[in-house]
Coordinates of C-alpha atoms in Angstrom, one line a residue:
M1 CA 0.0 0.0 0.0
P2 CA 1.6 3.3 -1.0
S3 CA 1.9 6.1 1.5
I4 CA -0.7 8.9 1.5
H5 CA 1.6 11.3 -0.3
A6 CA 2.6 8.8 -3.0
L7 CA -0.9 7.9 -4.4
S8 CA -0.8 7.9 -8.1
A9 CA -3.7 8.1 -10.5
Q10 CA -2.0 6.1 -13.2
E11 CA -4.3 3.2 -12.4
P12 CA -7.3 4.7 -10.5
Q13 CA -9.3 1.5 -10.4
R14 CA -6.4 -0.4 -8.8
L15 CA -5.8 2.5 -6.4
F16 CA -9.4 2.5 -5.2
D17 CA -9.3 -1.3 -4.9
D18 CA -6.1 -1.2 -2.8
I19 CA -7.6 1.4 -0.4
D20 CA -10.8 -0.5 -0.2
R21 CA -9.0 -3.8 0.5
S22 CA -6.9 -2.3 3.3
F23 CA -10.1 -1.4 5.3
Q24 CA -11.7 -4.9 5.0
L25 CA -11.8 -7.3 8.0
S26 CA -12.3 -11.0 7.3
S27 CA -13.9 -13.4 9.7
Q28 CA -10.4 -14.7 10.5
D29 CA -9.2 -11.2 11.2
L30 CA -12.1 -10.7 13.7
V31 CA -11.3 -13.9 15.5
G32 CA -7.6 -13.0 15.7
L33 CA -8.5 -9.6 17.1
T34 CA -10.8 -11.1 19.7
K35 CA -8.2 -13.6 20.9
A36 CA -5.7 -10.8 21.3
F37 CA -8.3 -8.8 23.2
L38 CA -8.9 -11.7 25.5
H39 CA -5.1 -12.0 26.1
E40 CA -4.9 -8.3 27.1
I41 CA -7.9 -8.6 29.4
S42 CA -6.1 -11.5 31.2
L43 CA -3.0 -9.4 31.6
G44 CA -4.9 -6.5 33.0
L45 CA -6.8 -8.6 35.4
A46 CA -3.5 -10.1 36.7
S47 CA -1.4 -7.1 37.2
Y48 CA -1.4 -3.3 37.4
G49 CA 0.3 -1.1 34.9
Q50 CA -1.0 -2.8 31.8
P51 CA -2.2 -0.7 28.7
M52 CA -5.7 -2.2 29.2
A53 CA -5.9 -1.2 32.9
M54 CA -8.9 -3.5 33.8
I55 CA -9.7 -1.2 36.8
P56 CA -11.6 -2.9 39.7
T57 CA -14.5 -0.5 40.6
F58 CA -15.4 -2.2 43.9
V59 CA -19.1 -2.2 42.7
T60 CA -20.1 -5.7 43.7
G61 CA -23.7 -5.7 42.5
V62 CA -25.9 -4.3 39.8
P63 CA -29.5 -3.2 40.1
D64 CA -32.5 -5.1 38.8
G65 CA -35.0 -2.2 38.6
T66 CA -36.8 -3.0 41.9
E67 CA -34.6 -0.8 44.0
T68 CA -36.0 2.3 45.7
G69 CA -33.7 2.4 48.7
K70 CA -36.8 2.5 51.0
L71 CA -36.8 -1.3 51.3
I72 CA -33.5 -1.2 53.1
V73 CA -33.4 0.4 56.5
A74 CA -31.8 3.8 56.6
I75 CA -31.3 4.0 52.9
P76 CA -33.3 6.7 51.0
R77 CA -34.9 6.5 47.6
T78 CA -33.5 9.8 46.3
F79 CA -29.8 10.4 45.5
L80 CA -27.7 13.1 44.1
A81 CA -25.3 12.8 41.3
L82 CA -22.5 15.2 40.3
D83 CA -21.1 14.8 36.8
L84 CA -17.8 16.6 36.0
G85 CA -16.2 15.9 32.6
G86 CA -15.9 19.0 30.5
T87 CA -17.0 22.6 30.1
N88 CA -20.1 22.1 32.2
L89 CA -20.7 20.2 35.4
R90 CA -24.1 18.8 36.1
V91 CA -26.0 18.2 39.4
C92 CA -28.8 15.7 39.3
E93 CA -31.4 14.5 41.8
V94 CA -32.6 11.0 41.0
A95 CA -35.6 9.4 42.6
L96 CA -35.8 5.6 42.1
N97 CA -39.4 4.4 41.8
G98 CA -38.7 0.7 42.1
D99 CA -40.5 -0.3 38.9
K100 CA -37.5 0.2 36.5
T101 CA -38.3 3.9 36.2
F102 CA -36.9 7.0 37.9
S103 CA -37.5 10.7 38.1
L104 CA -34.7 13.1 37.3
R105 CA -34.2 16.8 38.0
Q106 CA -30.9 18.4 36.9
Q107 CA -29.1 21.6 36.4
K108 CA -25.9 22.5 34.5
Y109 CA -23.2 24.9 35.8
K110 CA -20.4 26.3 33.7
V111 CA -16.8 25.6 34.6
S112 CA -14.7 28.6 33.7
D113 CA -11.2 28.4 32.4
S114 CA -9.9 30.0 35.5
L115 CA -11.5 27.2 37.6
K116 CA -10.0 24.5 35.3
T117 CA -6.5 25.9 35.7
G118 CA -6.5 27.4 39.2
E119 CA -6.1 25.8 42.6
A120 CA -7.9 22.5 43.2
T121 CA -9.5 23.7 46.4
V122 CA -11.1 26.6 44.4
L123 CA -12.4 24.2 41.8
F124 CA -13.9 21.7 44.4
D125 CA -15.3 24.6 46.4
Y126 CA -17.2 25.6 43.3
L127 CA -18.5 22.1 42.9
A128 CA -19.7 22.2 46.4
D129 CA -21.3 25.6 45.9
S130 CA -23.1 24.2 42.8
V131 CA -24.5 21.3 44.7
D132 CA -25.6 23.7 47.4
A133 CA -27.3 26.0 44.9
F134 CA -29.1 23.0 43.3
L135 CA -30.4 21.8 46.7
T136 CA -31.6 25.4 47.4
T137 CA -33.4 26.1 44.1
H138 CA -34.0 23.0 42.1
A139 CA -34.3 19.9 44.3
A140 CA -37.8 18.3 44.4
S141 CA -37.3 16.6 47.8
A142 CA -37.4 18.2 51.1
Y143 CA -34.2 17.2 52.9
S144 CA -34.3 17.1 56.7
Y145 CA -31.9 19.5 58.4
G146 CA -29.0 17.6 59.8
S147 CA -29.6 14.4 57.8
D148 CA -27.1 13.3 55.2
V149 CA -27.7 13.6 51.5
H150 CA -25.9 10.8 49.6
L151 CA -24.1 11.7 46.3
G152 CA -22.4 9.7 43.5
L153 CA -19.6 11.4 41.6
T154 CA -19.0 10.8 37.9
F155 CA -15.5 11.9 37.3
S156 CA -14.5 11.5 33.7
F157 CA -10.7 11.9 34.1
P158 CA -8.0 9.2 34.6
V159 CA -8.3 7.8 38.2
E160 CA -6.8 4.8 39.9
Q161 CA -9.7 3.6 41.9
T162 CA -8.9 2.1 45.2
A163 CA -12.3 1.7 46.7
L164 CA -15.9 2.4 45.8
N165 CA -15.6 5.8 47.4
A166 CA -11.9 6.5 46.7
G167 CA -9.7 7.1 43.7
T168 CA -6.4 8.9 43.0
I169 CA -6.3 11.5 40.2
L170 CA -3.6 10.4 37.8
T171 CA -3.8 13.3 35.3
W172 CA -6.0 16.0 33.9
T173 CA -7.4 16.0 30.4
K174 CA -9.9 18.0 28.4
G175 CA -8.3 21.4 29.2
F176 CA -8.2 20.9 33.0
S177 CA -5.0 21.5 34.9
A178 CA -6.1 22.4 38.4
K179 CA -3.1 22.6 40.7
N180 CA -2.4 20.3 43.6
A181 CA -5.0 17.8 42.5
I182 CA -2.9 15.0 40.8
G183 CA -2.0 12.3 43.3
N184 CA -4.9 13.2 45.6
D185 CA -8.1 11.3 46.3
V186 CA -10.8 13.0 44.2
V187 CA -13.6 11.9 46.6
R188 CA -11.6 13.3 49.6
L189 CA -11.1 16.6 47.7
L190 CA -14.9 16.9 47.1
Q191 CA -15.9 15.8 50.6
D192 CA -13.5 18.3 52.2
A193 CA -15.2 21.0 50.2
F194 CA -18.6 19.9 51.4
D195 CA -17.3 19.9 55.0
R196 CA -15.7 23.3 54.7
K197 CA -19.1 24.6 53.9
H198 CA -20.8 22.6 56.6
M199 CA -23.0 20.8 54.1
H200 CA -24.7 17.5 55.0
V201 CA -23.7 15.9 51.7
K202 CA -21.7 12.7 51.7
C203 CA -19.9 11.5 48.5
V204 CA -20.3 7.8 48.9
A205 CA -19.4 6.6 45.4
L206 CA -17.0 7.3 42.5
V207 CA -18.0 6.1 39.1
N208 CA -17.1 6.7 35.4
D209 CA -19.6 7.1 32.7
T210 CA -19.1 3.5 31.3
V211 CA -19.9 1.9 34.7
G212 CA -22.8 4.3 35.0
A213 CA -24.2 3.1 31.6
L214 CA -24.1 -0.5 32.9
L215 CA -25.9 0.4 36.1
S216 CA -28.5 2.6 34.4
R217 CA -29.3 0.0 31.8
A218 CA -29.5 -2.7 34.5
Y219 CA -32.0 -0.7 36.5
T220 CA -34.3 0.1 33.6
T221 CA -34.3 -3.4 32.0
G222 CA -33.8 -5.8 35.0
G223 CA -30.2 -6.7 34.4
C224 CA -27.1 -5.9 32.4
V225 CA -23.6 -7.5 31.9
L226 CA -21.8 -4.9 29.9
G227 CA -21.9 -1.1 29.6
A228 CA -20.2 0.4 26.6
I229 CA -19.6 3.8 25.2
F230 CA -19.4 4.3 21.4
G231 CA -19.2 8.0 20.9
T232 CA -16.5 10.7 21.0
G233 CA -14.5 8.1 22.8
T234 CA -15.0 4.4 23.6
N235 CA -14.8 2.2 26.7
G236 CA -16.5 -0.8 28.3
A237 CA -17.3 -2.0 31.8
Y238 CA -18.6 -5.5 32.6
V239 CA -19.4 -7.8 35.5
E240 CA -16.5 -10.1 36.3
E241 CA -15.9 -12.9 38.8
V242 CA -13.7 -11.5 41.6
A243 CA -11.7 -14.8 41.5
K244 CA -10.5 -13.8 38.0
I245 CA -9.3 -10.4 39.1
T246 CA -6.1 -12.0 40.5
K247 CA -4.4 -8.7 41.1
L248 CA -6.8 -8.3 44.0
S249 CA -5.5 -11.4 45.7
N250 CA -5.1 -11.1 49.5
S251 CA -7.5 -8.2 49.5
M252 CA -10.8 -8.1 51.4
A253 CA -12.6 -8.1 48.0
A254 CA -10.9 -11.3 47.1
V255 CA -11.8 -12.9 50.4
K256 CA -15.5 -12.0 49.9
G257 CA -15.5 -13.3 46.3
G258 CA -18.6 -12.9 44.2
H259 CA -18.7 -10.5 41.3
M260 CA -17.4 -7.0 40.6
V261 CA -17.8 -4.5 37.9
V262 CA -14.5 -3.9 36.0
N263 CA -13.7 -0.8 34.0
T264 CA -11.7 -2.2 31.0
E265 CA -10.3 1.0 29.5
W266 CA -10.4 -0.9 26.3
G267 CA -9.6 2.2 24.2
A268 CA -5.9 1.2 24.9
F269 CA -6.3 -2.3 23.4
N270 CA -3.4 -3.3 21.1
N271 CA -1.2 -0.2 21.7
C272 CA 1.6 -2.6 20.6
R273 CA 0.0 -2.6 17.1
S274 CA 0.3 -6.4 16.7
H275 CA -3.3 -7.0 15.4
L276 CA -5.2 -3.8 14.6
P277 CA -5.3 -3.2 10.8
F278 CA -3.3 0.0 10.5
T279 CA -3.4 1.8 7.1
P280 CA -1.3 4.8 6.1
F281 CA -4.3 6.9 6.9
D282 CA -4.4 5.5 10.5
N283 CA -0.6 6.0 10.8
A284 CA -0.9 9.6 9.8
L285 CA -3.6 10.2 12.4
D286 CA -1.7 8.5 15.1
R287 CA 1.6 10.2 14.4
L288 CA 0.0 13.7 14.5
S289 CA -2.2 13.0 17.5
I290 CA -1.6 14.4 21.0
N291 CA -0.9 10.9 22.2
P292 CA 1.0 8.9 19.5
S293 CA 1.1 5.1 20.1
Y294 CA -1.5 5.3 22.8
Q295 CA -5.3 4.6 22.8
A296 CA -4.8 2.6 19.6
F297 CA -8.3 0.9 19.6
E298 CA -10.0 4.2 20.3
K299 CA -8.4 5.8 17.3
F300 CA -10.0 3.1 15.1
I301 CA -13.6 3.3 16.4
S302 CA -14.4 6.6 18.2
G303 CA -16.2 9.6 16.8
M304 CA -13.3 11.9 17.7
Y305 CA -11.1 10.2 15.0
L306 CA -13.3 8.7 12.2
G307 CA -13.7 12.1 10.5
E308 CA -9.9 12.6 10.5
I309 CA -9.3 9.2 9.0
T310 CA -11.8 9.9 6.3
R311 CA -10.3 13.4 5.7
N312 CA -6.9 11.7 5.2
I313 CA -8.4 9.4 2.5
L314 CA -10.1 12.3 0.7
I315 CA -7.0 14.5 0.7
S316 CA -4.9 11.6 -0.7
L317 CA -7.4 11.4 -3.6
I318 CA -7.3 15.2 -4.1
D319 CA -3.5 15.1 -4.1
A320 CA -3.2 12.0 -6.4
S321 CA -0.9 12.6 -9.4
P322 CA -0.5 13.1 -12.3
I323 CA -4.3 13.3 -12.4
P324 CA -6.3 14.1 -9.2
L325 CA -9.1 11.7 -8.4
L326 CA -11.4 14.0 -6.4
F327 CA -12.7 17.6 -6.7
S328 CA -10.3 18.2 -9.7
G329 CA -7.5 18.5 -7.3
K330 CA -9.1 21.4 -5.4
S331 CA -9.4 21.5 -1.6
T332 CA -10.9 23.9 1.0
P333 CA -9.7 25.3 4.4
M334 CA -12.0 22.7 6.1
L335 CA -10.4 19.8 4.3
N336 CA -6.9 21.2 4.8
K337 CA -7.4 21.6 8.6
H338 CA -6.3 19.0 11.0
Y339 CA -9.6 17.4 12.3
G340 CA -11.5 19.7 10.0
L341 CA -13.9 16.9 8.9
D342 CA -16.2 16.1 11.8
T343 CA -17.7 12.6 12.1
S344 CA -21.2 14.2 12.2
V345 CA -20.6 15.2 8.6
M346 CA -19.9 11.6 7.7
S347 CA -23.2 10.7 9.3
Q348 CA -25.0 13.4 7.2
I349 CA -23.5 12.0 4.0
E350 CA -24.7 8.5 4.9
E351 CA -28.1 9.7 5.8
A352 CA -28.2 11.6 2.5
W353 CA -27.5 8.3 0.7
E354 CA -30.3 6.5 2.5
G355 CA -32.9 9.2 2.1
P356 CA -35.9 10.0 4.3
N357 CA -37.1 6.4 4.4
R358 CA -33.7 5.1 5.6
S359 CA -34.2 2.0 3.4
L360 CA -31.6 0.1 1.5
S361 CA -34.1 -1.9 -0.6
G362 CA -34.3 -1.4 -4.3
D363 CA -30.8 0.2 -4.7
Q364 CA -29.2 -0.4 -8.1
P365 CA -25.4 -0.5 -8.6
A366 CA -23.8 2.7 -9.9
P367 CA -21.7 2.4 -13.1
E368 CA -18.0 1.5 -12.9
F369 CA -15.6 4.4 -12.1
A370 CA -14.1 4.6 -15.6
K371 CA -17.5 4.7 -17.2
F372 CA -19.2 7.2 -14.9
D373 CA -21.8 9.2 -16.7
A374 CA -24.3 11.2 -14.7
T375 CA -26.7 11.2 -17.6
T376 CA -27.1 7.5 -17.5
L377 CA -27.6 7.0 -13.7
P378 CA -30.8 5.3 -12.6
P379 CA -33.1 7.9 -11.0
N380 CA -32.7 6.5 -7.5
I381 CA -28.9 6.6 -7.6
G382 CA -28.9 10.0 -9.2
N383 CA -31.2 11.4 -6.4
K384 CA -29.0 9.9 -3.7
L385 CA -25.8 11.4 -5.2
E386 CA -27.4 14.7 -5.6
R387 CA -28.3 14.8 -1.9
I388 CA -24.7 13.9 -1.1
R389 CA -23.4 16.6 -3.5
L390 CA -25.5 19.2 -1.6
V391 CA -24.0 18.0 1.8
V392 CA -20.5 18.2 0.4
F393 CA -21.1 21.6 -1.1
K394 CA -22.6 22.9 2.3
Q395 CA -20.2 21.3 4.7
F396 CA -16.8 21.1 2.8
G397 CA -16.8 24.8 1.8
F398 CA -16.7 24.3 -2.0
Q399 CA -18.5 26.5 -4.5
D400 CA -21.6 24.8 -5.9
S401 CA -20.2 24.4 -9.3
E402 CA -17.0 22.7 -8.0
V403 CA -18.8 19.6 -6.7
T404 CA -19.9 17.0 -9.3
L405 CA -22.0 13.9 -8.8
K406 CA -18.8 11.9 -9.4
D407 CA -17.1 13.7 -6.5
A408 CA -20.2 13.0 -4.3
A409 CA -20.0 9.4 -5.3
V410 CA -16.4 9.1 -4.1
C411 CA -17.4 10.5 -0.7
L412 CA -19.5 7.4 0.1
L413 CA -18.8 3.9 -1.1
S414 CA -20.8 0.8 -0.2
L415 CA -23.4 1.6 2.3
L416 CA -24.7 -1.8 1.1
F417 CA -21.7 -3.3 2.8
S418 CA -21.9 -6.6 1.0
A419 CA -21.3 -4.9 -2.3
T420 CA -17.9 -5.1 -4.0
Y421 CA -16.0 -2.1 -5.2
T422 CA -16.5 -3.1 -8.8
E423 CA -20.3 -3.2 -8.3
Y424 CA -20.6 0.1 -6.6
Q425 CA -17.4 1.7 -7.5
I426 CA -18.4 5.3 -7.7
V427 CA -20.9 5.6 -4.9
R428 CA -20.6 5.1 -1.2
W429 CA -16.9 5.0 -0.4
A430 CA -14.7 6.8 2.1
C431 CA -17.2 7.6 4.9
S432 CA -18.8 4.2 5.1
L433 CA -15.5 2.4 4.5
V434 CA -14.2 4.0 7.7
A435 CA -17.4 3.7 9.7
R436 CA -18.0 0.1 8.7
R437 CA -14.5 -0.9 10.0
A438 CA -15.3 1.0 13.2
A439 CA -18.6 -0.8 13.7
L440 CA -17.0 -4.2 13.0
L441 CA -14.3 -3.6 15.6
S442 CA -16.9 -2.4 18.1
G443 CA -18.5 -5.8 17.6
V444 CA -15.2 -7.4 18.5
A445 CA -15.2 -5.6 21.8
V446 CA -18.7 -6.7 22.7
A447 CA -18.0 -10.3 21.6
T448 CA -14.8 -10.4 23.7
I449 CA -16.8 -9.7 26.9
L450 CA -19.2 -12.6 26.0
F451 CA -16.3 -14.9 25.7
Q452 CA -14.6 -13.6 28.8
T453 CA -17.8 -14.2 30.9
G454 CA -18.5 -17.6 29.5
R455 CA -21.6 -16.6 27.5
A456 CA -20.1 -17.6 24.1
S457 CA -17.6 -19.9 22.6
F458 CA -15.6 -19.8 19.3
A459 CA -16.7 -21.8 16.3
D460 CA -14.9 -25.2 15.7
K461 CA -12.4 -25.7 12.9
D462 CA -15.3 -26.4 10.5
G463 CA -16.9 -23.0 11.4
K464 CA -19.7 -24.5 13.4
F465 CA -20.9 -23.2 16.7
S466 CA -22.0 -25.5 19.5
N467 CA -25.7 -25.9 20.1
C468 CA -26.9 -23.5 22.8
T469 CA -30.1 -24.2 24.6
D470 CA -29.8 -21.2 26.9
T471 CA -32.3 -18.5 26.1
T472 CA -31.3 -16.0 28.8
R473 CA -31.3 -12.4 27.6
I474 CA -27.8 -10.9 27.6
G475 CA -28.1 -7.2 28.5
V476 CA -25.8 -4.6 27.0
G477 CA -26.2 -1.0 27.8
V478 CA -24.7 1.5 25.4
D479 CA -24.3 5.2 25.1
G480 CA -22.6 7.6 22.6
S481 CA -23.4 9.4 19.4
L482 CA -22.1 6.7 17.1
I483 CA -24.2 3.9 18.4
E484 CA -27.2 6.2 18.8
H485 CA -27.2 8.2 15.6
Y486 CA -24.7 6.9 13.0
P487 CA -26.7 5.1 10.2
N488 CA -26.4 1.3 10.4
Y489 CA -23.7 1.3 13.1
E490 CA -25.5 -1.2 15.4
R491 CA -26.5 -3.4 12.4
I492 CA -22.8 -3.8 11.4
L493 CA -21.7 -4.2 15.0
R494 CA -24.2 -7.1 15.2
E495 CA -22.8 -8.5 11.9
S496 CA -19.4 -8.7 13.5
L497 CA -20.9 -10.1 16.7
C498 CA -22.8 -12.8 14.9
S499 CA -19.7 -13.8 13.0
L500 CA -17.8 -14.3 16.2
V501 CA -20.4 -15.9 18.6
G502 CA -22.9 -17.4 16.2
K503 CA -26.5 -16.5 15.5
E504 CA -28.1 -18.2 18.5
V505 CA -26.0 -16.2 20.9
E506 CA -26.1 -13.0 19.0
K507 CA -29.9 -12.9 18.9
R508 CA -30.0 -13.1 22.7
V509 CA -27.9 -10.0 23.0
D510 CA -30.2 -7.1 24.0
I511 CA -28.4 -3.9 23.0
G512 CA -30.2 -0.8 24.3
M513 CA -29.4 2.8 25.1
A514 CA -28.5 3.5 28.7
K515 CA -30.5 6.4 30.1
D516 CA -28.1 9.0 31.4
G517 CA -25.3 6.8 32.7
S518 CA -23.3 9.7 34.0
G519 CA -26.3 11.0 36.1
V520 CA -28.6 8.1 36.9
G521 CA -25.7 5.7 36.9
A522 CA -23.9 7.7 39.6
A523 CA -27.0 7.8 41.7
L524 CA -27.4 4.0 41.4
C525 CA -23.7 3.6 42.4
A526 CA -24.4 5.7 45.5
L527 CA -27.3 3.3 46.3
Q528 CA -25.0 0.3 45.7
A529 CA -22.4 1.9 48.0
L530 CA -24.9 2.2 50.9
K531 CA -26.1 -1.4 50.3
Q532 CA -22.6 -2.7 50.4
R533 CA -21.9 -0.7 53.5
K534 CA -25.0 -2.2 55.2
S535 CA -24.0 -5.7 54.3
S536 CA -20.3 -5.5 55.4

């Protein structure tokens, strides 16, 4: 495969075929990736300091939807959640109804740049002030003076969690750099702020958004084994046997046994680059990223990066020589800008192809690349390409006359993912090529957890799966813009999943959106903390 800057248009068909081939994943590729994934899980469960950290969360149970808190002596039904992870912080009040439903009140508060970069005590005092303001002006419940209000903290920054209510801040990200915070317990910093203000609020649980997604989905559906984020970033948390978390040996958790939620940090899978299918377009992204050689898996499947991979492909076609293969060799400031192409634009292009009915039925193949003639296109294909042309014109910054239907076609190849390049060579290329690979790899992550927890097994050497009589639902709670909004993302994820675990297991997997994992999930974690405290 030639480098991005060496693409030649001497044989355009071969060039397109080579790029297309480099993004394909065979069934054998998916199996190899899954086995490598399982190996890294085992390493992370056995020792600290691994790329896939496999962080024990000390959450030893998941809700089933019947919880209210009132059924347990001295445990309330209403909890607070504080969600800090970016420009805004959010304070929530969550009332658990005990019938798989909840009531939610929330308020956002802006975190200024001076708070992000100032002293940690000032930042955490502001968090406490925000909770106080919420309780004063927005809370629905009347809290008794002197009685404790229990809060779960969603803290979306790297933390080494040492207990359900304790975790050391490892570093800041997302523009935060508050002084004298790194190396300190984030729960202690927050609780000290509450105490300085004489507030009767107790931070009883620390949770990340992935664990929250698992708990939220478990509460609303009656059970869940995996929470996964497929959005700007990606991560997964699942319920593991404590006996398998051997790095906890000789701890009280190991003595108690049972199960525990583990935060995989699977965005760092295969940082060693032994199995992931790197292309020159991926290498360029990684080399110019803020963290080269880290978060390898995340760079293949998360919304933060898919647009940049696609931009790299498009720029390579624009720069192809001696004859450019896209936009007559013209570019725009948006395409020239690092991360200038947002993944949401890819989604718009794919939605433009599908049209308002979002149906793939009745599509006819477009002509071959060398024979492209807009005047001979079937009406349905022409209409689709015209919709794509308008998106490209609007989002890429071209003049209307500079974008042809042929250019529009090159922006989106093979939304009918079973089609070959020669069958649909003009239409449906770069965007869905990148997104399809991302969705297939997302399926690998989900399948790996099923194998790890004994809910699936690999096919035999003849490609046959063992007969499975178990009909138990396998709950998977998901969150993130890709899985929720990107056309066909879940369908292709399931295609990968089915290839790996077989149809009988795949059809039992219930994938559903987790409702507000960072808010409701944190409140549920606070409930779990009190339950564990009562039982200890």
